[in-house]
PDB file of C-alpha atoms in Angstrom:
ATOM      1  CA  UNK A  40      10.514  -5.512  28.057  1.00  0.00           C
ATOM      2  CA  UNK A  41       8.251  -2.805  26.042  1.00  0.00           C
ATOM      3  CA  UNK A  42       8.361   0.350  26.260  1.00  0.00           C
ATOM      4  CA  UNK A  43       6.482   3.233  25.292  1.00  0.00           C
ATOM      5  CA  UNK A  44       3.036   2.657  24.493  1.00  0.00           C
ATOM      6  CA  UNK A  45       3.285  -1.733  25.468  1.00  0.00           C
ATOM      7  CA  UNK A  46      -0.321  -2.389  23.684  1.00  0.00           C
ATOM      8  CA  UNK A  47       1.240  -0.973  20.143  1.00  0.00           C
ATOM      9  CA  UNK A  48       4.844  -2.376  20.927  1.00  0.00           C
ATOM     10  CA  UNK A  49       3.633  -6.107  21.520  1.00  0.00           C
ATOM     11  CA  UNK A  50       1.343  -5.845  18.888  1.00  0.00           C
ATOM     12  CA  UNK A  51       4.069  -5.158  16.543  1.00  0.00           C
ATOM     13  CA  UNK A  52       6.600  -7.669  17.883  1.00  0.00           C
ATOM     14  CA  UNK A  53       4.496 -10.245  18.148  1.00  0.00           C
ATOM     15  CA  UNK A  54       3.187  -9.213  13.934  1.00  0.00           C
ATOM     16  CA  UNK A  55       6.844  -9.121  12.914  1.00  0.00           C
ATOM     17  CA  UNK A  56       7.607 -12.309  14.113  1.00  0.00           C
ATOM     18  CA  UNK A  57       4.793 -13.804  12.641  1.00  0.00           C
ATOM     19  CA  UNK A  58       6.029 -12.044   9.258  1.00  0.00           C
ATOM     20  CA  UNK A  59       9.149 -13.406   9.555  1.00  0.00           C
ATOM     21  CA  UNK A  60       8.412 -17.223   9.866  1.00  0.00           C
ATOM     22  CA  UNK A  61       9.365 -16.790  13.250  1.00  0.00           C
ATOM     23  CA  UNK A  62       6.104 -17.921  14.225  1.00  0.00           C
ATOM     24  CA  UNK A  63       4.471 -19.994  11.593  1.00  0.00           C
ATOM     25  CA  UNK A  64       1.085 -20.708  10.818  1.00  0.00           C
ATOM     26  CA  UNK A  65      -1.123 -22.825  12.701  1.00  0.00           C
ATOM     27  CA  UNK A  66       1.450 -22.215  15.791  1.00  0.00           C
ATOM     28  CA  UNK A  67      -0.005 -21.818  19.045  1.00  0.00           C
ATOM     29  CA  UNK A  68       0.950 -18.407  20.579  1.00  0.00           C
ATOM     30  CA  UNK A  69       1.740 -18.617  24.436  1.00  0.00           C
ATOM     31  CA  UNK A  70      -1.103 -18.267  26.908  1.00  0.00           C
ATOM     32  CA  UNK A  71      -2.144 -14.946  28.123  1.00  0.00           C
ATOM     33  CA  UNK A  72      -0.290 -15.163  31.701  1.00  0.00           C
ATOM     34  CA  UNK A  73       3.222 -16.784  30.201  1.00  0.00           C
ATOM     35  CA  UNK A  74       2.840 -13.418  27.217  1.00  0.00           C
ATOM     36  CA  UNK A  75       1.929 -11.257  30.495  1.00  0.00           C
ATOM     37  CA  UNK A  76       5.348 -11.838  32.318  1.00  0.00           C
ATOM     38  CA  UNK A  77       7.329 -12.333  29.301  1.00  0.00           C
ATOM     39  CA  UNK A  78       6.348  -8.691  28.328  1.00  0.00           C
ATOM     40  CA  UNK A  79       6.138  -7.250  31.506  1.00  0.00           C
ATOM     41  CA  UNK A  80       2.534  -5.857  31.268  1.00  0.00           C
ATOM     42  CA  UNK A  81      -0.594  -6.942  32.760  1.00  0.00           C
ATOM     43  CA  UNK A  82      -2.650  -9.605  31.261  1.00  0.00           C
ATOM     44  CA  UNK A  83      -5.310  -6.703  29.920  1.00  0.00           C
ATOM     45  CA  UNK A  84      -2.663  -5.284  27.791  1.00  0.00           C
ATOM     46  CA  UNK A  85      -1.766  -8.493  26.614  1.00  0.00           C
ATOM     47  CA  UNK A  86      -5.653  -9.080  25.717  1.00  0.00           C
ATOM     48  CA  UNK A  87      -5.522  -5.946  23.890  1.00  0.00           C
ATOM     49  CA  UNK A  88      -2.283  -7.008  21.875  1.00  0.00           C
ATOM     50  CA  UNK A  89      -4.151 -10.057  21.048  1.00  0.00           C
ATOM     51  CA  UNK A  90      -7.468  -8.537  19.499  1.00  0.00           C
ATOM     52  CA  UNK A  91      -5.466  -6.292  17.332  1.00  0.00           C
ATOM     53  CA  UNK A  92      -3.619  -9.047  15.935  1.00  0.00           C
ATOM     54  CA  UNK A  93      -6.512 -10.827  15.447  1.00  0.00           C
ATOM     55  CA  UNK A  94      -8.479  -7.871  13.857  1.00  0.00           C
ATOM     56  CA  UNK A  95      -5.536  -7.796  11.359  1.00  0.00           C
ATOM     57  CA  UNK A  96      -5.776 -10.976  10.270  1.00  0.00           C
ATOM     58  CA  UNK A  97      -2.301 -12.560  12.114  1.00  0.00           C
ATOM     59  CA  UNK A  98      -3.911 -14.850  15.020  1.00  0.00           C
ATOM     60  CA  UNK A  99      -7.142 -16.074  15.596  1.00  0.00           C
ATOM     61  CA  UNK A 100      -8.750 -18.188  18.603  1.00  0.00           C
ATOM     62  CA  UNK A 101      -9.314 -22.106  18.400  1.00  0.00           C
ATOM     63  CA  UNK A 102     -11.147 -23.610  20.982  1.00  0.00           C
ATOM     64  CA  UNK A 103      -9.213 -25.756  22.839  1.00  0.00           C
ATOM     65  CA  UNK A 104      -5.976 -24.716  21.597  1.00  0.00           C
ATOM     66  CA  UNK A 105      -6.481 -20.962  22.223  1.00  0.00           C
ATOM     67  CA  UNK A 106      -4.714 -18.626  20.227  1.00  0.00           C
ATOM     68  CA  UNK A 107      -2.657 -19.813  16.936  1.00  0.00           C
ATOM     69  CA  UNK A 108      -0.910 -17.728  13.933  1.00  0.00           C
ATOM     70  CA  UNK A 109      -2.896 -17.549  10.727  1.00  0.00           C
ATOM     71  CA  UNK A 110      -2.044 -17.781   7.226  1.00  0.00           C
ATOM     72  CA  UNK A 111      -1.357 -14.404   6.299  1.00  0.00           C
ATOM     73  CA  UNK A 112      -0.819 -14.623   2.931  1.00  0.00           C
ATOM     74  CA  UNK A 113      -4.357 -16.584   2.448  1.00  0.00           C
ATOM     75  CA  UNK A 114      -6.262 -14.615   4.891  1.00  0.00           C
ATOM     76  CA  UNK A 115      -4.442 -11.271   5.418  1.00  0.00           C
ATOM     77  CA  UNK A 116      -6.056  -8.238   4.619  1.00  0.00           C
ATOM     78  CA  UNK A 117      -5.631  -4.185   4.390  1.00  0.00           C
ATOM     79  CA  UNK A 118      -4.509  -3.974   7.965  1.00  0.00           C
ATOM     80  CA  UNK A 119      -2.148  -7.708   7.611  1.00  0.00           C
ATOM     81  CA  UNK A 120      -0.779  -5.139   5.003  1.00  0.00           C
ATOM     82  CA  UNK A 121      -0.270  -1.892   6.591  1.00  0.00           C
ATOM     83  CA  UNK A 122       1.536  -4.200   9.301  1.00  0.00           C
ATOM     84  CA  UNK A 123       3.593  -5.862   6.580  1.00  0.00           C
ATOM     85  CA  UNK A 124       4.390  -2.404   5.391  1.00  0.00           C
ATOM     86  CA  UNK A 125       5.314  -0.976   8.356  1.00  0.00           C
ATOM     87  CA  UNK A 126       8.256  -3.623   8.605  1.00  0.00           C
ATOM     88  CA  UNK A 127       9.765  -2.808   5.282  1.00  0.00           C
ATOM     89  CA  UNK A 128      13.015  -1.882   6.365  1.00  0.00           C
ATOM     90  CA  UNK A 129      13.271  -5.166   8.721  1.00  0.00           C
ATOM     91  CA  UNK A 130      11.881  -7.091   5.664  1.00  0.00           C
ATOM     92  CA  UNK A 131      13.287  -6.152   2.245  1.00  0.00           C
ATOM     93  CA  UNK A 132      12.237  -8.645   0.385  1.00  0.00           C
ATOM     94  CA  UNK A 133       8.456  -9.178   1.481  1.00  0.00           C
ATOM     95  CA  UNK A 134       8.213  -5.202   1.375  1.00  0.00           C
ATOM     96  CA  UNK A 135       9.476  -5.321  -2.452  1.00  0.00           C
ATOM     97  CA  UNK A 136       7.363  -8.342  -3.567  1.00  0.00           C
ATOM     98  CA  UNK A 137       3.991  -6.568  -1.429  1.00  0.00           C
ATOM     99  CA  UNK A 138       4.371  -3.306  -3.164  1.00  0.00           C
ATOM    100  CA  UNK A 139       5.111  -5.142  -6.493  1.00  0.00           C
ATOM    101  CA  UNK A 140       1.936  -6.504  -5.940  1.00  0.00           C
ATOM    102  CA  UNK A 141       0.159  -3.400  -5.526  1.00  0.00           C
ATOM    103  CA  UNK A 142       1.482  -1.593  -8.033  1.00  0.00           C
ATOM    104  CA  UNK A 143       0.272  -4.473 -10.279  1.00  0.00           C
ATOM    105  CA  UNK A 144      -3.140  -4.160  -8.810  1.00  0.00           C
ATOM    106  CA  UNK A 145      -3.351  -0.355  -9.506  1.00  0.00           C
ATOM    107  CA  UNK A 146      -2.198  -1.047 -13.253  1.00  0.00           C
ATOM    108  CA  UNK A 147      -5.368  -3.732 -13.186  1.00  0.00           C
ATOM    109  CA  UNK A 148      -7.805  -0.403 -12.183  1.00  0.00           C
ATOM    110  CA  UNK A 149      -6.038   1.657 -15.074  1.00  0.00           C
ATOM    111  CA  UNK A 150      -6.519  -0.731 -17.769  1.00  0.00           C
ATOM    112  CA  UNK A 151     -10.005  -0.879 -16.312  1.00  0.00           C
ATOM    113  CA  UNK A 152     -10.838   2.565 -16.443  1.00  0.00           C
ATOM    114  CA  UNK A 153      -9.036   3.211 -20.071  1.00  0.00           C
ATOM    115  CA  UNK A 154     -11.527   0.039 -21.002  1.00  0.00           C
ATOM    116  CA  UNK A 155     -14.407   2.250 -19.643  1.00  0.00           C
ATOM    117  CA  UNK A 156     -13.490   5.448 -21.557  1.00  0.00           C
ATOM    118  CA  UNK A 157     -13.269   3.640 -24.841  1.00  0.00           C
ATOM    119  CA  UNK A 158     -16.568   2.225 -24.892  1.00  0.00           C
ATOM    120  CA  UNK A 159     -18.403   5.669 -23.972  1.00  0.00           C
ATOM    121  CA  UNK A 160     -15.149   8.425 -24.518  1.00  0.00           C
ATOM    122  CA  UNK A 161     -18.276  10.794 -23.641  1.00  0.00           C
ATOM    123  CA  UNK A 162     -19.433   9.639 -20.378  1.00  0.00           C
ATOM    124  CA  UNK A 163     -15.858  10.887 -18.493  1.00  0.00           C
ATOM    125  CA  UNK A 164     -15.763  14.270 -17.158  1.00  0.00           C
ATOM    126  CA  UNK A 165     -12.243  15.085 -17.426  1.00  0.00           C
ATOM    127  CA  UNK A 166     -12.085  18.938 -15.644  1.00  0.00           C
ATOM    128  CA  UNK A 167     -11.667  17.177 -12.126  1.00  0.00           C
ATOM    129  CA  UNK A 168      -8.865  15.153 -13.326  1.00  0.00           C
ATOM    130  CA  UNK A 169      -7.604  18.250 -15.052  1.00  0.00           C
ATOM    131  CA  UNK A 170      -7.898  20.449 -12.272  1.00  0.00           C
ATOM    132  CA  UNK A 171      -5.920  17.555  -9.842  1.00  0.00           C
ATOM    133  CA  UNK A 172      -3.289  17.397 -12.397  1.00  0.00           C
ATOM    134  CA  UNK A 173      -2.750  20.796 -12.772  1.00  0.00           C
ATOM    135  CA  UNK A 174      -2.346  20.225  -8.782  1.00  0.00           C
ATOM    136  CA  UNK A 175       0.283  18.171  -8.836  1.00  0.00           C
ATOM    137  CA  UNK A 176       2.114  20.674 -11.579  1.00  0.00           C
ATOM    138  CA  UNK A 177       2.616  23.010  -8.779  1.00  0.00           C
ATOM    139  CA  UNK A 178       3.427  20.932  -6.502  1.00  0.00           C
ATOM    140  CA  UNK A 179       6.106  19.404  -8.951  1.00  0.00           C
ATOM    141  CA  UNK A 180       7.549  23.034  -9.116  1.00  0.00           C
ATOM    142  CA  UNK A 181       8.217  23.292  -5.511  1.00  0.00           C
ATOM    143  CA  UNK A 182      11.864  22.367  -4.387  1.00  0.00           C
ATOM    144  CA  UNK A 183      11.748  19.810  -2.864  1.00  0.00           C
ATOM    145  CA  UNK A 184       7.988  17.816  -3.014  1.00  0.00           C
ATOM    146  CA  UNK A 185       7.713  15.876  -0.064  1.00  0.00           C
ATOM    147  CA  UNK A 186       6.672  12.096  -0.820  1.00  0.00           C
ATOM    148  CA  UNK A 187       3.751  11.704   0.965  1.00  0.00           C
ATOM    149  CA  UNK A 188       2.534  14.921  -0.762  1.00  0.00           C
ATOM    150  CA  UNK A 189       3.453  13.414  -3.809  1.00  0.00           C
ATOM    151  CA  UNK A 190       1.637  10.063  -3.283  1.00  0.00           C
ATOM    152  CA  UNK A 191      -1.836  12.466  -1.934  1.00  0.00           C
ATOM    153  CA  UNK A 192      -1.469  13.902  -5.076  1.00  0.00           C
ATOM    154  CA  UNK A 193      -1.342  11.517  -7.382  1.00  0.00           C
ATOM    155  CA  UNK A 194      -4.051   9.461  -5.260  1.00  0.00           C
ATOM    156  CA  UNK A 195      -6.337  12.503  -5.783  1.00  0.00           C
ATOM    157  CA  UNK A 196      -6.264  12.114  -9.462  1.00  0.00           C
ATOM    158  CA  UNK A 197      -7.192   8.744  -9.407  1.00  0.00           C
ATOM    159  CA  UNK A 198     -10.152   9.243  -7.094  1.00  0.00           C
ATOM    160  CA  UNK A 199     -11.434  12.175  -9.651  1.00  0.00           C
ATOM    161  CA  UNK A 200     -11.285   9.898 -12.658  1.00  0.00           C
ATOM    162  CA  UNK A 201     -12.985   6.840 -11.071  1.00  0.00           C
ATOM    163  CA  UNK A 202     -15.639   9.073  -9.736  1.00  0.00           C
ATOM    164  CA  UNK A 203     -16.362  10.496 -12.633  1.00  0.00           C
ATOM    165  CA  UNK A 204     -17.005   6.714 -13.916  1.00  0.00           C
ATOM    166  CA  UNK A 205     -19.590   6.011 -11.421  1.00  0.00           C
ATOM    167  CA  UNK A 206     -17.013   3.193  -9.729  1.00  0.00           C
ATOM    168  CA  UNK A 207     -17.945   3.263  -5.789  1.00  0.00           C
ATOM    169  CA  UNK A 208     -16.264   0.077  -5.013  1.00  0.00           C
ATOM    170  CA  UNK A 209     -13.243   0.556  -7.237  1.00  0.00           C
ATOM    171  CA  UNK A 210     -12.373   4.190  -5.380  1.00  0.00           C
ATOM    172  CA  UNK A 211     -12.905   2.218  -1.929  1.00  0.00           C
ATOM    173  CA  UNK A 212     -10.517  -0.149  -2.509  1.00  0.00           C
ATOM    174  CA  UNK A 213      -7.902   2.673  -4.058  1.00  0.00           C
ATOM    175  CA  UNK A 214      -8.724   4.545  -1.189  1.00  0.00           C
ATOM    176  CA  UNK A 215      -7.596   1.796   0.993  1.00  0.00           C
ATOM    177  CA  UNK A 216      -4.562   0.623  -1.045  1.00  0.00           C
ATOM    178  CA  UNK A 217      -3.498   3.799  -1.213  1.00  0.00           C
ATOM    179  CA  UNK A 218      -3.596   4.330   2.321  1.00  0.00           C
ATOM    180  CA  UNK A 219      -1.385   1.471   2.599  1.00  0.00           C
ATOM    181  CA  UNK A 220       1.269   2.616   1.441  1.00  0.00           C
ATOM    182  CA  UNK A 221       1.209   5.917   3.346  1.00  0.00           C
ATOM    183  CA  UNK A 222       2.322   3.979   6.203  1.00  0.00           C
ATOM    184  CA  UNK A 223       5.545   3.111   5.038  1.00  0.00           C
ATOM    185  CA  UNK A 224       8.411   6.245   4.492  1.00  0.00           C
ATOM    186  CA  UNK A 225      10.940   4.150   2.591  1.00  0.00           C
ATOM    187  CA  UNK A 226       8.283   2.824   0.427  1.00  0.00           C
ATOM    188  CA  UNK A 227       6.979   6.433  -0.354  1.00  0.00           C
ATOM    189  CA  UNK A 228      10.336   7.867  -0.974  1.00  0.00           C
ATOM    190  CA  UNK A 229      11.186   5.241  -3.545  1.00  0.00           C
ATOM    191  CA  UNK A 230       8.103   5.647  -5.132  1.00  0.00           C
ATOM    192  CA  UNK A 231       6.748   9.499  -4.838  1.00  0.00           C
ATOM    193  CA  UNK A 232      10.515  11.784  -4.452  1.00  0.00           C
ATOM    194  CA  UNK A 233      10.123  12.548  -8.013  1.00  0.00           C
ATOM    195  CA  UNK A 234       6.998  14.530  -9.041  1.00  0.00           C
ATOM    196  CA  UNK A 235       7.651  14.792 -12.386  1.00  0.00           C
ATOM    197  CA  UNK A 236       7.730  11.352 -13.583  1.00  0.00           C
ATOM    198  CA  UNK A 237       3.800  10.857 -12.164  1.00  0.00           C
ATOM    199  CA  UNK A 238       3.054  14.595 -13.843  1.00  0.00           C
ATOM    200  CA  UNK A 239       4.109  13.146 -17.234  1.00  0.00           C
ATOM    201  CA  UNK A 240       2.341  10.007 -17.024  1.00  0.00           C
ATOM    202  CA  UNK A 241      -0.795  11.259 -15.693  1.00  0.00           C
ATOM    203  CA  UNK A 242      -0.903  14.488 -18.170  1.00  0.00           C
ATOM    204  CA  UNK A 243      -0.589  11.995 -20.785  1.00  0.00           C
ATOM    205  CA  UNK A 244      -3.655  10.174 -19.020  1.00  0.00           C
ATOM    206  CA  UNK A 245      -5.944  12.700 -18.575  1.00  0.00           C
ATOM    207  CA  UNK A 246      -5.100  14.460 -22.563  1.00  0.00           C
ATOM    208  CA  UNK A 247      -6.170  10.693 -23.656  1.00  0.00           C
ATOM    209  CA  UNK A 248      -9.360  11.379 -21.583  1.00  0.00           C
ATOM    210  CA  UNK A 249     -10.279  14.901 -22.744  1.00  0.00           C
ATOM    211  CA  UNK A 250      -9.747  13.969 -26.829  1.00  0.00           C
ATOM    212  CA  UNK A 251     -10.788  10.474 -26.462  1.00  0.00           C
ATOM    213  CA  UNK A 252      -7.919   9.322 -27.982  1.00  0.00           C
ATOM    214  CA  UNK A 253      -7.130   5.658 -26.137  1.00  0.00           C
ATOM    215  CA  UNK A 254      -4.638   4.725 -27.823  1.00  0.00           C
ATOM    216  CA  UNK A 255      -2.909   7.826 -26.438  1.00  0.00           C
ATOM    217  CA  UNK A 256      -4.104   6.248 -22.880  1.00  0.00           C
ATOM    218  CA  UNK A 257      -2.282   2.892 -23.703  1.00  0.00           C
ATOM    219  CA  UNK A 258       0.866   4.026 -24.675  1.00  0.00           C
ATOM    220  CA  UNK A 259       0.878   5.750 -21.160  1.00  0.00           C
ATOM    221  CA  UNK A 260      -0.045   2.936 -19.667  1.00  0.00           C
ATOM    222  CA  UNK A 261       2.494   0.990 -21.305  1.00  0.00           C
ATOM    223  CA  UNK A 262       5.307   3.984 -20.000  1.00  0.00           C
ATOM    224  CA  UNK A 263       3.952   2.862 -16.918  1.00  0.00           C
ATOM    225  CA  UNK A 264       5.358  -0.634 -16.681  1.00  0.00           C
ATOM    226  CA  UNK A 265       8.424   0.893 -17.213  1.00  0.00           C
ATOM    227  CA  UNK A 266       8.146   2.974 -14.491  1.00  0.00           C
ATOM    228  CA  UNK A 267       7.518   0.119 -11.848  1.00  0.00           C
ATOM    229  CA  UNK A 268      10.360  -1.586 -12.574  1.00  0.00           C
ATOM    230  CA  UNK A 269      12.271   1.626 -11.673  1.00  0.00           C
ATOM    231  CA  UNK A 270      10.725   2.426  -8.873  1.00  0.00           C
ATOM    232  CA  UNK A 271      10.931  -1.374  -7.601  1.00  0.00           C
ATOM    233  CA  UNK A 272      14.886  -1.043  -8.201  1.00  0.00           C
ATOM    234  CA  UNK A 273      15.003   2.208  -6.268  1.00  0.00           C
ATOM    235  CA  UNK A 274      13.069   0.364  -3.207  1.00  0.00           C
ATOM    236  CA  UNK A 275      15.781  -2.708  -3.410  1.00  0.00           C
ATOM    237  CA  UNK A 276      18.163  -0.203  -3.374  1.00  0.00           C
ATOM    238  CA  UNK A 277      17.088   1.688  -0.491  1.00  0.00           C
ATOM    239  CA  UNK A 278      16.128  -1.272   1.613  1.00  0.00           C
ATOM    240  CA  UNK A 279      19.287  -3.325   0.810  1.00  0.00           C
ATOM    241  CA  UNK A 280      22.115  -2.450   3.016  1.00  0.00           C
TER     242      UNK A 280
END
């Protein structure tokens, strides 16, 4: 039996089982009435339950068959993931290989921009990206940074540098991976409890921007490799009983 709010609690069991294998794909869920009284709600909420899951990519309707488990990792998408991150501390190893494979993606829109600055070293206004930076100095001199301040931070400098290089769809789809990972406390504090290590690579970033000097921007980027594989041994760590 659910309690609290039973939409958002069924939703989530019925996810996490899904994540887990425990329903796999192409399963048939059970019908509406048999989810109704094993839940203990009325069939509306179960309804509900259902549409989420569907809107986020776990379930979807076949005639005939009515409602069966999708392939998540072939059609999941930003919501299959703030799910998936939501059940990090249920799922260590899926959490560490998902944010692995964000943090990989984010290194992709780096080496993009860096790419971008070197053919026209002109076109980048770096005095937003400055000005963020600075930001996060100040907020790396307060005892103690919160995480999620942390991760705002550092999400804000990345929105100012991609703006400034005209890329609309690149800062949507930061935006939204970014967001991701808000969802998930364990993830941010293995990621964002040190302020310092994101104000050195990113004033190393944005000093490569103002003098044009890429290879400057590389070797950063390079630092930054390094830094995943910390970070990714701090989340095993934390997650890891």
């Amino acid at each position: 039996m659910v309690t609290g709010n039973a939409v958002d609690g069924i939703t989530e069991r019925i996810a996490l089982q899904i994540a887990s294998g425990q329903l796999k794909t192409g399963d048939p869920l059970p019908s509406i009435r048999k989810l109704a009284e094993q839940y203990h709600v009325s069939p509306g909420k179960i309804q509900q339950a259902l549409g989420r899951l569907h809107a986020a990519g776990f379930v979807r309707p076949r005639h005939g068959v009515g409602v069966i488990v999708c392939d998540i990792q072939l059609y999941g998408g930003v919501e299959t993931w703030r799910y998936l991150l939501r059940f990090s501390s249920k799922l260590p190893d899926l959490a560490i290989h998902n944010v692995r494979e964000i943090l990989e993606t984010l290194h992709l829109f780096y080496q993009a921009a860096l790419m971008k600055i070197a053919n026209d070293p002109g076109a980048v206004d770096a005095a937003p990206a400055r000005r963020a930076v600075n930001q996060l100095r100040l907020l790396a001199a307060t005892e103690p940074a919160r995480p999620a301040d942390v991760h705002d931070s550092v999400l804000h400098i990345l929105r100012t540098i991609h703006a400034s290089l005209g890329a609309g769809i690149v800062q949507g789809l930061l935006n939204t991976l970014g967001g991701t990972l808000a969802d998930a406390p364990e993830i941010l504090e293995s990621l964002y409890s040190d302020p310092t290590e994101h104000l050195y690579f990113w004033d190393q970033v944005v000093t490569s921007i103002e003098t044009g000097d890429v290879e400057l921007g590389q070797r950063a980027l390079d630092l930054l490799q390094d830094w995943h594989t910390q970070a990714l041994d701090r989340l095993r760590t934390h997650l890891t009983p």
